[in-house]
PDB file of C-alpha atoms and ligand atoms in Angstrom:
ATOM      1  CA  MET A1329      -3.942  69.841 -13.026  1.00 54.00           C
ATOM      2  CA  PRO A1330      -3.089  73.417 -11.783  1.00 53.00           C
ATOM      3  CA  SER A1331      -3.880  73.879  -8.077  1.00 49.00           C
ATOM      4  CA  GLU A1332      -6.328  76.789  -8.623  1.00 48.00           C
ATOM      5  CA  ILE A1333      -8.465  74.532 -10.831  1.00 53.00           C
ATOM      6  CA  LEU A1334      -8.369  71.793  -8.206  1.00 61.00           C
ATOM      7  CA  GLU A1335      -9.376  74.274  -5.480  1.00 67.00           C
ATOM      8  CA  ASN A1336     -12.416  75.411  -7.463  1.00 88.00           C
ATOM      9  CA  ARG A1337     -13.523  71.911  -8.331  1.00 94.00           C
ATOM     10  CA  GLY A1338     -16.814  70.777  -6.857  1.00 97.00           C
ATOM     11  CA  LYS A1339     -17.038  67.983  -4.307  1.00 97.00           C
ATOM     12  CA  LEU A1340     -18.595  64.559  -4.638  1.00 98.00           C
ATOM     13  CA  PHE A1341     -21.199  63.468  -2.100  1.00 98.00           C
ATOM     14  CA  VAL A1342     -22.083  59.783  -2.225  1.00 98.00           C
ATOM     15  CA  ILE A1343     -25.247  58.489  -0.570  1.00 98.00           C
ATOM     16  CA  SER A1344     -25.886  54.756  -0.193  1.00 98.00           C
ATOM     17  CA  GLY A1345     -28.209  52.619   1.852  1.00 96.00           C
ATOM     18  CA  PRO A1346     -30.700  49.821   1.410  1.00 92.00           C
ATOM     19  CA  SER A1347     -33.755  50.199  -0.832  1.00 87.00           C
ATOM     20  CA  GLY A1348     -36.616  51.729   1.114  1.00 88.00           C
ATOM     21  CA  VAL A1349     -34.425  53.490   3.675  1.00 93.00           C
ATOM     22  CA  GLY A1350     -35.405  56.952   2.407  1.00 93.00           C
ATOM     23  CA  LYS A1351     -32.386  57.893   0.243  1.00 95.00           C
ATOM     24  CA  THR A1352     -34.487  59.610  -2.435  1.00 93.00           C
ATOM     25  CA  VAL A1353     -36.301  61.837   0.083  1.00 96.00           C
ATOM     26  CA  LEU A1354     -33.013  62.789   1.730  1.00 98.00           C
ATOM     27  CA  CYS A1355     -31.306  63.454  -1.617  1.00 98.00           C
ATOM     28  CA  ASN A1356     -34.213  65.678  -2.700  1.00 97.00           C
ATOM     29  CA  TYR A1357     -33.983  67.611   0.554  1.00 98.00           C
ATOM     30  CA  LEU A1358     -30.274  68.305   0.039  1.00 98.00           C
ATOM     31  CA  LEU A1359     -30.804  69.260  -3.605  1.00 98.00           C
ATOM     32  CA  GLN A1360     -33.596  71.706  -2.793  1.00 97.00           C
ATOM     33  CA  ARG A1361     -31.918  73.229   0.211  1.00 97.00           C
ATOM     34  CA  PHE A1362     -28.548  73.832  -1.445  1.00 97.00           C
ATOM     35  CA  PHE A1363     -29.622  74.463  -5.053  1.00 92.00           C
ATOM     36  CA  PRO A1364     -27.853  75.532  -7.277  1.00 94.00           C
ATOM     37  CA  GLY A1365     -24.598  74.605  -5.551  1.00 95.00           C
ATOM     38  CA  VAL A1366     -25.321  70.890  -5.686  1.00 97.00           C
ATOM     39  CA  ILE A1367     -26.583  68.851  -8.622  1.00 97.00           C
ATOM     40  CA  TYR A1368     -27.949  65.284  -8.835  1.00 97.00           C
ATOM     41  CA  SER A1369     -26.049  62.721 -10.860  1.00 98.00           C
ATOM     42  CA  ILE A1370     -28.659  61.039 -13.034  1.00 98.00           C
ATOM     43  CA  SER A1371     -27.597  57.443 -13.460  1.00 98.00           C
ATOM     44  CA  THR A1372     -28.170  55.292 -16.497  1.00 98.00           C
ATOM     45  CA  THR A1373     -30.010  52.023 -15.889  1.00 98.00           C
ATOM     46  CA  SER A1374     -31.253  49.026 -17.819  1.00 98.00           C
ATOM     47  CA  ARG A1375     -34.158  48.512 -15.432  1.00 95.00           C
ATOM     48  CA  GLN A1376     -37.719  49.391 -16.450  1.00 94.00           C
ATOM     49  CA  PRO A1377     -39.193  52.740 -15.272  1.00 95.00           C
ATOM     50  CA  ARG A1378     -41.234  52.365 -12.062  1.00 87.00           C
ATOM     51  CA  GLY A1379     -44.471  54.274 -11.284  1.00 86.00           C
ATOM     52  CA  ASN A1380     -44.163  57.919 -12.373  1.00 89.00           C
ATOM     53  CA  GLU A1381     -40.472  57.754 -13.235  1.00 92.00           C
ATOM     54  CA  ALA A1382     -39.660  59.724 -16.383  1.00 93.00           C
ATOM     55  CA  GLU A1383     -36.729  59.527 -18.750  1.00 95.00           C
ATOM     56  CA  GLY A1384     -33.960  61.943 -17.750  1.00 95.00           C
ATOM     57  CA  GLN A1385     -35.422  62.704 -14.338  1.00 93.00           C
ATOM     58  CA  GLU A1386     -34.811  59.817 -11.929  1.00 92.00           C
ATOM     59  CA  TYR A1387     -32.717  57.892 -14.474  1.00 97.00           C
ATOM     60  CA  ASN A1388     -31.703  57.691 -18.092  1.00 97.00           C
ATOM     61  CA  PHE A1389     -33.305  54.412 -19.149  1.00 98.00           C
ATOM     62  CA  CYS A1390     -31.772  52.133 -21.762  1.00 98.00           C
ATOM     63  CA  THR A1391     -31.709  48.517 -22.865  1.00 97.00           C
ATOM     64  CA  LYS A1392     -29.233  45.963 -21.534  1.00 97.00           C
ATOM     65  CA  GLU A1393     -27.505  45.983 -24.943  1.00 97.00           C
ATOM     66  CA  GLU A1394     -27.183  49.778 -24.962  1.00 98.00           C
ATOM     67  CA  PHE A1395     -25.757  49.669 -21.450  1.00 98.00           C
ATOM     68  CA  GLU A1396     -23.189  47.027 -22.419  1.00 98.00           C
ATOM     69  CA  LYS A1397     -22.143  49.121 -25.429  1.00 98.00           C
ATOM     70  CA  ALA A1398     -21.690  52.152 -23.147  1.00 98.00           C
ATOM     71  CA  ILE A1399     -19.468  50.045 -20.849  1.00 98.00           C
ATOM     72  CA  GLN A1400     -17.287  49.178 -23.839  1.00 98.00           C
ATOM     73  CA  GLU A1401     -17.050  52.872 -24.696  1.00 97.00           C
ATOM     74  CA  ASP A1402     -15.893  53.713 -21.133  1.00 97.00           C
ATOM     75  CA  SER A1403     -18.880  55.999 -20.619  1.00 98.00           C
ATOM     76  CA  PHE A1404     -19.204  55.226 -16.889  1.00 98.00           C
ATOM     77  CA  VAL A1405     -17.034  56.346 -14.018  1.00 98.00           C
ATOM     78  CA  GLU A1406     -18.481  53.341 -12.197  1.00 98.00           C
ATOM     79  CA  TRP A1407     -21.206  50.813 -12.911  1.00 98.00           C
ATOM     80  CA  ALA A1408     -22.672  47.827 -11.127  1.00 96.00           C
ATOM     81  CA  CYS A1409     -25.311  45.153 -11.459  1.00 93.00           C
ATOM     82  CA  VAL A1410     -27.891  45.659  -8.697  1.00 86.00           C
ATOM     83  CA  HIS A1411     -30.939  43.395  -8.205  1.00 79.00           C
ATOM     84  CA  GLY A1412     -30.305  41.971 -11.692  1.00 86.00           C
ATOM     85  CA  ASN A1413     -30.170  45.319 -13.538  1.00 94.00           C
ATOM     86  CA  TYR A1414     -27.296  47.519 -14.677  1.00 98.00           C
ATOM     87  CA  TYR A1415     -26.778  50.959 -13.121  1.00 98.00           C
ATOM     88  CA  GLY A1416     -23.967  53.385 -13.963  1.00 98.00           C
ATOM     89  CA  THR A1417     -22.739  56.919 -13.289  1.00 98.00           C
ATOM     90  CA  PRO A1418     -22.051  58.779 -16.560  1.00 98.00           C
ATOM     91  CA  TYR A1419     -18.445  59.926 -16.622  1.00 96.00           C
ATOM     92  CA  LYS A1420     -18.783  63.106 -18.690  1.00 96.00           C
ATOM     93  CA  PHE A1421     -21.523  64.712 -16.580  1.00 97.00           C
ATOM     94  CA  LEU A1422     -19.533  64.057 -13.405  1.00 98.00           C
ATOM     95  CA  GLU A1423     -16.373  65.680 -14.773  1.00 97.00           C
ATOM     96  CA  ASP A1424     -18.225  68.637 -16.326  1.00 97.00           C
ATOM     97  CA  THR A1425     -20.085  69.328 -13.064  1.00 97.00           C
ATOM     98  CA  LEU A1426     -17.014  69.170 -10.848  1.00 97.00           C
ATOM     99  CA  ASN A1427     -15.009  71.303 -13.279  1.00 96.00           C
ATOM    100  CA  ALA A1428     -17.792  73.905 -13.227  1.00 96.00           C
ATOM    101  CA  GLY A1429     -17.251  74.149  -9.441  1.00 96.00           C
ATOM    102  CA  LYS A1430     -20.593  72.503  -8.591  1.00 96.00           C
ATOM    103  CA  ASN A1431     -20.998  69.723  -6.049  1.00 98.00           C
ATOM    104  CA  LEU A1432     -22.423  66.446  -7.298  1.00 98.00           C
ATOM    105  CA  LEU A1433     -24.697  64.099  -5.367  1.00 98.00           C
ATOM    106  CA  LEU A1434     -24.526  60.410  -6.237  1.00 98.00           C
ATOM    107  CA  ASN A1435     -27.194  57.998  -5.018  1.00 98.00           C
ATOM    108  CA  ILE A1436     -25.473  54.686  -5.707  1.00 97.00           C
ATOM    109  CA  ASP A1437     -25.000  51.223  -4.229  1.00 94.00           C
ATOM    110  CA  VAL A1438     -22.071  50.002  -2.140  1.00 96.00           C
ATOM    111  CA  GLN A1439     -20.192  48.413  -5.071  1.00 95.00           C
ATOM    112  CA  GLY A1440     -20.278  51.708  -6.968  1.00 97.00           C
ATOM    113  CA  ALA A1441     -19.436  53.718  -3.868  1.00 97.00           C
ATOM    114  CA  ILE A1442     -16.258  51.702  -3.301  1.00 97.00           C
ATOM    115  CA  LYS A1443     -15.173  52.382  -6.895  1.00 97.00           C
ATOM    116  CA  ILE A1444     -15.857  56.108  -6.449  1.00 98.00           C
ATOM    117  CA  LYS A1445     -13.856  56.191  -3.179  1.00 97.00           C
ATOM    118  CA  ASN A1446     -10.900  54.556  -4.953  1.00 97.00           C
ATOM    119  CA  LYS A1447     -10.989  57.020  -7.835  1.00 97.00           C
ATOM    120  CA  PHE A1448     -11.914  60.095  -5.771  1.00 97.00           C
ATOM    121  CA  PRO A1449     -10.507  59.679  -2.243  1.00 97.00           C
ATOM    122  CA  ASP A1450     -11.924  63.090  -1.215  1.00 96.00           C
ATOM    123  CA  ALA A1451     -15.522  62.023  -1.928  1.00 98.00           C
ATOM    124  CA  VAL A1452     -17.771  62.481   1.100  1.00 98.00           C
ATOM    125  CA  MET A1453     -19.342  59.094   1.746  1.00 98.00           C
ATOM    126  CA  ILE A1454     -22.651  58.862   3.616  1.00 98.00           C
ATOM    127  CA  PHE A1455     -24.577  55.681   4.444  1.00 98.00           C
ATOM    128  CA  ILE A1456     -28.246  55.834   5.434  1.00 97.00           C
ATOM    129  CA  LEU A1457     -29.318  53.182   7.932  1.00 96.00           C
ATOM    130  CA  PRO A1458     -32.846  51.982   8.713  1.00 94.00           C
ATOM    131  CA  PRO A1459     -33.912  51.993  12.379  1.00 93.00           C
ATOM    132  CA  SER A1460     -34.124  48.176  12.112  1.00 93.00           C
ATOM    133  CA  MET A1461     -34.398  45.475   9.441  1.00 94.00           C
ATOM    134  CA  SER A1462     -38.042  44.786  10.306  1.00 94.00           C
ATOM    135  CA  GLU A1463     -38.849  48.489   9.882  1.00 93.00           C
ATOM    136  CA  LEU A1464     -37.101  48.426   6.484  1.00 93.00           C
ATOM    137  CA  GLU A1465     -39.158  45.424   5.367  1.00 93.00           C
ATOM    138  CA  GLN A1466     -42.325  47.164   6.475  1.00 91.00           C
ATOM    139  CA  ARG A1467     -41.397  50.319   4.466  1.00 89.00           C
ATOM    140  CA  LEU A1468     -40.749  48.226   1.360  1.00 90.00           C
ATOM    141  CA  ARG A1469     -44.114  46.498   1.770  1.00 91.00           C
ATOM    142  CA  ILE A1470     -45.892  49.843   2.131  1.00 89.00           C
ATOM    143  CA  ARG A1471     -44.127  51.082  -1.037  1.00 83.00           C
ATOM    144  CA  ASN A1472     -45.724  48.073  -2.723  1.00 80.00           C
ATOM    145  CA  ALA A1473     -43.396  48.193  -5.748  1.00 77.00           C
ATOM    146  CA  ASP A1474     -42.044  44.664  -5.428  1.00 80.00           C
ATOM    147  CA  THR A1475     -43.111  41.103  -5.958  1.00 88.00           C
ATOM    148  CA  GLU A1476     -42.435  38.815  -2.988  1.00 91.00           C
ATOM    149  CA  ASP A1477     -39.298  37.571  -4.800  1.00 91.00           C
ATOM    150  CA  SER A1478     -37.854  41.003  -5.493  1.00 86.00           C
ATOM    151  CA  LEU A1479     -38.654  42.089  -1.931  1.00 91.00           C
ATOM    152  CA  LYS A1480     -36.677  39.113  -0.640  1.00 91.00           C
ATOM    153  CA  ARG A1481     -33.813  40.051  -2.975  1.00 88.00           C
ATOM    154  CA  ARG A1482     -33.832  43.669  -1.724  1.00 88.00           C
ATOM    155  CA  MET A1483     -33.770  42.500   1.910  1.00 93.00           C
ATOM    156  CA  ALA A1484     -30.888  40.065   1.242  1.00 92.00           C
ATOM    157  CA  ASN A1485     -29.036  42.835  -0.569  1.00 90.00           C
ATOM    158  CA  ALA A1486     -29.645  45.189   2.361  1.00 93.00           C
ATOM    159  CA  GLU A1487     -28.081  42.673   4.790  1.00 94.00           C
ATOM    160  CA  GLU A1488     -25.063  42.473   2.493  1.00 93.00           C
ATOM    161  CA  GLU A1489     -24.721  46.261   2.089  1.00 93.00           C
ATOM    162  CA  LEU A1490     -24.783  46.796   5.857  1.00 94.00           C
ATOM    163  CA  LYS A1491     -21.455  44.938   6.051  1.00 95.00           C
ATOM    164  CA  TYR A1492     -19.750  47.780   4.211  1.00 95.00           C
ATOM    165  CA  THR A1493     -20.608  50.790   6.365  1.00 95.00           C
ATOM    166  CA  ALA A1494     -16.909  51.137   7.328  1.00 95.00           C
ATOM    167  CA  VAL A1495     -16.232  52.360   3.768  1.00 95.00           C
ATOM    168  CA  TYR A1496     -18.290  55.491   4.574  1.00 98.00           C
ATOM    169  CA  ASN A1497     -17.277  58.648   6.431  1.00 98.00           C
ATOM    170  CA  TYR A1498     -20.720  59.036   7.977  1.00 98.00           C
ATOM    171  CA  THR A1499     -23.758  56.971   8.862  1.00 98.00           C
ATOM    172  CA  ILE A1500     -27.182  58.509   9.422  1.00 98.00           C
ATOM    173  CA  VAL A1501     -30.017  56.506  10.994  1.00 97.00           C
ATOM    174  CA  ASN A1502     -33.256  57.499   9.300  1.00 96.00           C
ATOM    175  CA  ASP A1503     -35.579  56.927  12.244  1.00 94.00           C
ATOM    176  CA  ASN A1504     -36.876  60.479  12.155  1.00 95.00           C
ATOM    177  CA  LEU A1505     -36.884  62.339   8.837  1.00 96.00           C
ATOM    178  CA  GLU A1506     -36.300  65.833  10.238  1.00 97.00           C
ATOM    179  CA  LYS A1507     -33.372  64.651  12.327  1.00 98.00           C
ATOM    180  CA  ALA A1508     -31.850  62.789   9.368  1.00 98.00           C
ATOM    181  CA  GLN A1509     -32.245  65.854   7.141  1.00 98.00           C
ATOM    182  CA  LYS A1510     -30.547  68.043   9.733  1.00 98.00           C
ATOM    183  CA  GLU A1511     -27.629  65.633  10.052  1.00 98.00           C
ATOM    184  CA  LEU A1512     -27.235  65.471   6.287  1.00 98.00           C
ATOM    185  CA  ALA A1513     -27.262  69.264   5.944  1.00 98.00           C
ATOM    186  CA  GLU A1514     -24.639  69.554   8.701  1.00 98.00           C
ATOM    187  CA  ILE A1515     -22.347  67.138   6.857  1.00 98.00           C
ATOM    188  CA  TYR A1516     -22.821  69.074   3.610  1.00 98.00           C
ATOM    189  CA  LEU A1517     -22.062  72.392   5.290  1.00 97.00           C
ATOM    190  CA  LEU A1518     -19.031  70.975   7.056  1.00 97.00           C
ATOM    191  CA  HIS A1519     -17.519  69.966   3.722  1.00 97.00           C
ATOM    192  CA  THR A1520     -18.511  72.998   1.681  1.00 95.00           C
ATOM    193  CA  GLY A1521     -18.472  75.770   4.267  1.00 86.00           C
ATOM    194  CA  LYS A1522     -21.563  77.260   2.597  1.00 64.00           C
ATOM    195  CA  SER A1523     -25.083  77.886   3.828  1.00 50.00           C
TER     196      SER A1523
HETATM  197  P1  5GP B1048     -33.650  51.428  -7.654  1.00 87.03           P
HETATM  198  O1  5GP B1048     -33.893  50.372  -8.646  1.00 87.03           O
HETATM  199  O2  5GP B1048     -34.391  51.177  -6.353  1.00 87.03           O
HETATM  200  O3  5GP B1048     -33.881  52.834  -8.197  1.00 87.03           O
HETATM  201  O4  5GP B1048     -32.086  51.401  -7.292  1.00 87.03           O
HETATM  202  C1  5GP B1048     -31.491  50.221  -6.854  1.00 87.03           C
HETATM  203  C2  5GP B1048     -30.098  50.503  -6.314  1.00 87.03           C
HETATM  204  O5  5GP B1048     -29.235  50.940  -7.366  1.00 87.03           O
HETATM  205  C3  5GP B1048     -30.058  51.608  -5.256  1.00 87.03           C
HETATM  206  O6  5GP B1048     -29.273  51.143  -4.153  1.00 87.03           O
HETATM  207  C4  5GP B1048     -29.346  52.741  -5.946  1.00 87.03           C
HETATM  208  O7  5GP B1048     -28.602  53.522  -5.020  1.00 87.03           O
HETATM  209  C5  5GP B1048     -28.424  51.989  -6.890  1.00 87.03           C
HETATM  210  N1  5GP B1048     -27.983  52.825  -8.012  1.00 87.03           N
HETATM  211  C6  5GP B1048     -28.669  53.770  -8.683  1.00 87.03           C
HETATM  212  N2  5GP B1048     -27.899  54.344  -9.630  1.00 87.03           N
HETATM  213  C7  5GP B1048     -26.680  53.759  -9.524  1.00 87.03           C
HETATM  214  C8  5GP B1048     -25.437  53.929 -10.236  1.00 87.03           C
HETATM  215  O8  5GP B1048     -25.275  54.737 -11.143  1.00 87.03           O
HETATM  216  N3  5GP B1048     -24.415  53.122  -9.862  1.00 87.03           N
HETATM  217  C9  5GP B1048     -24.528  52.201  -8.860  1.00 87.03           C
HETATM  218  N4  5GP B1048     -23.426  51.480  -8.558  1.00 87.03           N
HETATM  219  N5  5GP B1048     -25.674  52.009  -8.171  1.00 87.03           N
HETATM  220  C10 5GP B1048     -26.733  52.776  -8.509  1.00 87.03           C
END
Protein backbone atom coordinates (compact mmCIF):
# COMPACT_ATOMS: atom_id res chain seq x y z
CA MET A 1 0.00 0.00 0.00
CA PRO A 2 1.46 3.49 -0.90
CA SER A 3 2.87 5.27 2.17
CA GLU A 4 0.60 8.35 1.83
CA ILE A 5 -2.45 6.07 2.11
CA LEU A 6 -0.97 4.37 5.16
CA GLU A 7 -0.24 7.75 6.77
CA ASN A 8 -3.85 8.88 6.34
CA ARG A 9 -5.32 5.65 7.61
CA GLY A 10 -7.26 5.85 10.85
CA LYS A 11 -6.08 4.14 14.02
CA LEU A 12 -7.63 1.26 15.91
CA PHE A 13 -8.41 1.68 19.60
CA VAL A 14 -9.28 -1.54 21.41
CA ILE A 15 -11.01 -1.46 24.78
CA SER A 16 -11.41 -4.62 26.87
CA GLY A 17 -12.25 -5.38 30.46
CA PRO A 18 -14.61 -7.51 32.48
CA SER A 19 -18.40 -7.16 32.15
CA GLY A 20 -19.67 -4.46 34.48
CA VAL A 21 -16.39 -2.54 34.64
CA GLY A 22 -17.84 0.46 32.79
CA LYS A 23 -16.51 -0.07 29.24
CA THR A 24 -19.71 1.15 27.56
CA VAL A 25 -19.78 4.42 29.53
CA LEU A 26 -16.11 5.04 28.76
CA CYS A 27 -16.54 4.19 25.07
CA ASN A 28 -19.52 6.57 24.82
CA TYR A 29 -17.48 9.32 26.44
CA LEU A 30 -14.67 8.93 23.90
CA LEU A 31 -17.11 8.77 21.00
CA GLN A 32 -18.94 11.93 22.06
CA ARG A 33 -15.83 13.89 22.92
CA PHE A 34 -13.95 13.13 19.70
CA PHE A 35 -16.83 12.81 17.23
CA PRO A 36 -16.58 12.67 14.21
CA GLY A 37 -12.93 11.60 14.26
CA VAL A 38 -13.68 8.32 15.99
CA ILE A 39 -16.39 5.80 15.17
CA TYR A 40 -17.72 2.78 17.11
CA SER A 41 -17.31 -0.66 15.61
CA ILE A 42 -20.73 -2.29 15.92
CA SER A 43 -20.15 -5.98 16.48
CA THR A 44 -22.36 -8.79 15.29
CA THR A 45 -23.61 -11.16 17.97
CA SER A 46 -25.78 -14.24 18.30
CA ARG A 47 -26.88 -13.26 21.80
CA GLN A 48 -30.38 -11.95 22.47
CA PRO A 49 -30.89 -8.15 22.79
CA ARG A 50 -30.82 -6.99 26.44
CA GLY A 51 -33.04 -4.24 27.91
CA ASN A 52 -33.31 -1.31 25.48
CA GLU A 53 -30.72 -2.60 23.02
CA ALA A 54 -31.75 -1.98 19.42
CA GLU A 55 -30.64 -3.62 16.19
CA GLY A 56 -27.73 -1.72 14.61
CA GLN A 57 -27.04 0.41 17.67
CA GLU A 58 -25.25 -1.62 20.35
CA TYR A 59 -24.96 -4.69 18.11
CA ASN A 60 -26.13 -6.26 14.89
CA PHE A 61 -28.12 -9.23 16.19
CA CYS A 62 -28.34 -12.52 14.30
CA THR A 63 -28.96 -16.21 14.86
CA LYS A 64 -26.22 -18.71 15.64
CA GLU A 65 -26.67 -20.18 12.15
CA GLU A 66 -26.35 -16.78 10.47
CA PHE A 67 -23.20 -16.10 12.49
CA GLU A 68 -21.67 -19.43 11.49
CA LYS A 69 -22.43 -18.71 7.83
CA ALA A 70 -20.72 -15.31 8.15
CA ILE A 71 -17.64 -17.03 9.64
CA GLN A 72 -17.50 -19.29 6.58
CA GLU A 73 -17.71 -16.23 4.34
CA ASP A 74 -14.75 -14.59 6.16
CA SER A 75 -16.91 -11.63 7.16
CA PHE A 76 -15.13 -11.07 10.50
CA VAL A 77 -11.70 -9.64 11.17
CA GLU A 78 -11.95 -11.48 14.48
CA TRP A 79 -14.66 -13.39 16.30
CA ALA A 80 -14.95 -15.22 19.60
CA CYS A 81 -17.38 -17.16 21.72
CA VAL A 82 -17.98 -15.21 24.95
CA HIS A 83 -20.28 -16.42 27.75
CA GLY A 84 -21.72 -18.99 25.32
CA ASN A 85 -22.57 -16.53 22.51
CA TYR A 86 -20.77 -15.54 19.32
CA TYR A 87 -19.41 -12.01 18.89
CA GLY A 88 -17.49 -10.71 15.87
CA THR A 89 -16.03 -7.54 14.37
CA PRO A 90 -17.23 -7.04 10.78
CA TYR A 91 -14.25 -6.85 8.46
CA LYS A 92 -15.62 -4.51 5.78
CA PHE A 93 -16.69 -1.72 8.15
CA LEU A 94 -13.28 -1.78 9.84
CA GLU A 95 -11.39 -1.46 6.56
CA ASP A 96 -13.73 1.20 5.13
CA THR A 97 -13.46 3.30 8.30
CA LEU A 98 -9.67 3.14 8.52
CA ASN A 99 -9.31 3.86 4.80
CA ALA A 100 -11.55 6.92 5.21
CA GLY A 101 -8.99 8.22 7.75
CA LYS A 102 -11.33 7.76 10.74
CA ASN A 103 -10.31 6.11 13.99
CA LEU A 104 -12.25 3.05 15.05
CA LEU A 105 -13.12 2.04 18.60
CA LEU A 106 -13.53 -1.67 19.31
CA ASN A 107 -15.11 -2.87 22.55
CA ILE A 108 -14.14 -6.54 22.45
CA ASP A 109 -12.99 -9.35 24.72
CA VAL A 110 -9.41 -10.50 25.33
CA GLN A 111 -9.51 -13.33 22.76
CA GLY A 112 -10.57 -10.89 20.05
CA ALA A 113 -8.10 -8.25 21.21
CA ILE A 114 -5.19 -10.68 20.84
CA LYS A 115 -6.28 -11.45 17.26
CA ILE A 116 -6.52 -7.72 16.47
CA LYS A 117 -3.04 -7.08 17.95
CA ASN A 118 -1.60 -9.83 15.74
CA LYS A 119 -3.23 -8.47 12.60
CA PHE A 120 -2.79 -4.77 13.43
CA PRO A 121 0.33 -4.36 15.60
CA ASP A 122 -0.21 -0.56 15.76
CA ALA A 123 -3.62 -0.93 17.45
CA VAL A 124 -3.79 0.99 20.72
CA MET A 125 -4.81 -1.55 23.35
CA ILE A 126 -6.53 -0.39 26.54
CA PHE A 127 -7.73 -2.60 29.41
CA ILE A 128 -10.23 -1.28 31.96
CA LEU A 129 -9.78 -2.67 35.47
CA PRO A 130 -12.30 -2.69 38.32
CA PRO A 131 -11.16 -1.26 41.66
CA SER A 132 -11.55 -4.81 43.07
CA MET A 133 -13.32 -8.07 42.22
CA SER A 134 -15.88 -7.58 45.00
CA GLU A 135 -16.72 -4.12 43.61
CA LEU A 136 -17.15 -5.67 40.15
CA GLU A 137 -19.54 -8.31 41.52
CA GLN A 138 -21.52 -5.61 43.27
CA ARG A 139 -21.80 -3.57 40.02
CA LEU A 140 -23.03 -6.64 38.13
CA ARG A 141 -25.63 -7.30 40.83
CA ILE A 142 -26.85 -3.70 40.68
CA ARG A 143 -27.12 -3.98 36.87
CA ASN A 144 -29.44 -6.91 37.56
CA ALA A 145 -29.18 -8.31 34.02
CA ASP A 146 -27.95 -11.76 34.98
CA THR A 147 -29.20 -14.95 36.52
CA GLU A 148 -27.04 -16.27 39.37
CA ASP A 149 -25.46 -18.72 36.88
CA SER A 150 -24.57 -16.13 34.27
CA LEU A 151 -23.24 -13.81 36.98
CA LYS A 152 -20.93 -16.59 38.15
CA ARG A 153 -19.83 -17.15 34.54
CA ARG A 154 -19.08 -13.43 34.08
CA MET A 155 -17.04 -13.35 37.31
CA ALA A 156 -15.06 -16.48 36.30
CA ASN A 157 -14.48 -14.94 32.88
CA ALA A 158 -13.30 -11.71 34.51
CA GLU A 159 -10.71 -13.61 36.58
CA GLU A 160 -9.48 -15.24 33.38
CA GLU A 161 -9.34 -11.96 31.39
CA LEU A 162 -7.29 -10.26 34.11
CA LYS A 163 -4.45 -12.68 33.32
CA TYR A 164 -4.00 -11.06 29.92
CA THR A 165 -3.45 -7.41 30.82
CA ALA A 166 0.16 -7.65 29.55
CA VAL A 167 -1.23 -7.82 25.99
CA TYR A 168 -2.43 -4.21 26.41
CA ASN A 169 -0.50 -0.95 26.08
CA TYR A 170 -2.49 0.71 28.85
CA THR A 171 -4.57 -0.20 31.88
CA ILE A 172 -7.08 2.20 33.43
CA VAL A 173 -8.60 1.53 36.85
CA ASN A 174 -12.22 2.65 36.79
CA ASP A 175 -12.52 3.61 40.45
CA ASN A 176 -13.58 7.15 39.63
CA LEU A 177 -15.39 7.81 36.35
CA GLU A 178 -14.06 11.32 35.75
CA LYS A 179 -10.49 10.22 36.35
CA ALA A 180 -10.90 7.20 34.05
CA GLN A 181 -12.41 9.40 31.31
CA LYS A 182 -9.51 11.84 31.60
CA GLU A 183 -6.95 9.05 31.31
CA LEU A 184 -8.72 7.60 28.29
CA ALA A 185 -8.86 10.99 26.55
CA GLU A 186 -5.15 11.51 27.23
CA ILE A 187 -4.31 8.17 25.61
CA TYR A 188 -6.48 9.02 22.59
CA LEU A 189 -4.84 12.43 22.18
CA LEU A 190 -1.37 10.98 22.57
CA HIS A 191 -1.98 8.64 19.65
CA THR A 192 -3.88 11.00 17.38
CA GLY A 193 -2.37 14.37 18.26
CA LYS A 194 -5.83 15.92 17.94
CA SER A 195 -8.06 17.72 20.41
P1 LIG B 1 -22.07 -8.23 26.37
O1 LIG B 1 -22.85 -9.46 26.14
O2 LIG B 1 -21.97 -7.88 27.84
O3 LIG B 1 -22.54 -7.06 25.52
O4 LIG B 1 -20.57 -8.51 25.87
C1 LIG B 1 -19.86 -9.59 26.38
C2 LIG B 1 -18.40 -9.49 25.98
O5 LIG B 1 -18.25 -9.63 24.56
C3 LIG B 1 -17.75 -8.14 26.33
O6 LIG B 1 -16.50 -8.41 26.96
C4 LIG B 1 -17.52 -7.49 24.99
O7 LIG B 1 -16.38 -6.65 25.02
C5 LIG B 1 -17.30 -8.69 24.10
N1 LIG B 1 -17.53 -8.39 22.69
C6 LIG B 1 -18.46 -7.58 22.14
N2 LIG B 1 -18.33 -7.53 20.80
C7 LIG B 1 -17.28 -8.32 20.50
C8 LIG B 1 -16.63 -8.68 19.26
O8 LIG B 1 -16.98 -8.27 18.16
N3 LIG B 1 -15.59 -9.54 19.35
C9 LIG B 1 -15.15 -10.05 20.54
N4 LIG B 1 -14.08 -10.87 20.50
N5 LIG B 1 -15.72 -9.73 21.72
C10 LIG B 1 -16.77 -8.88 21.69
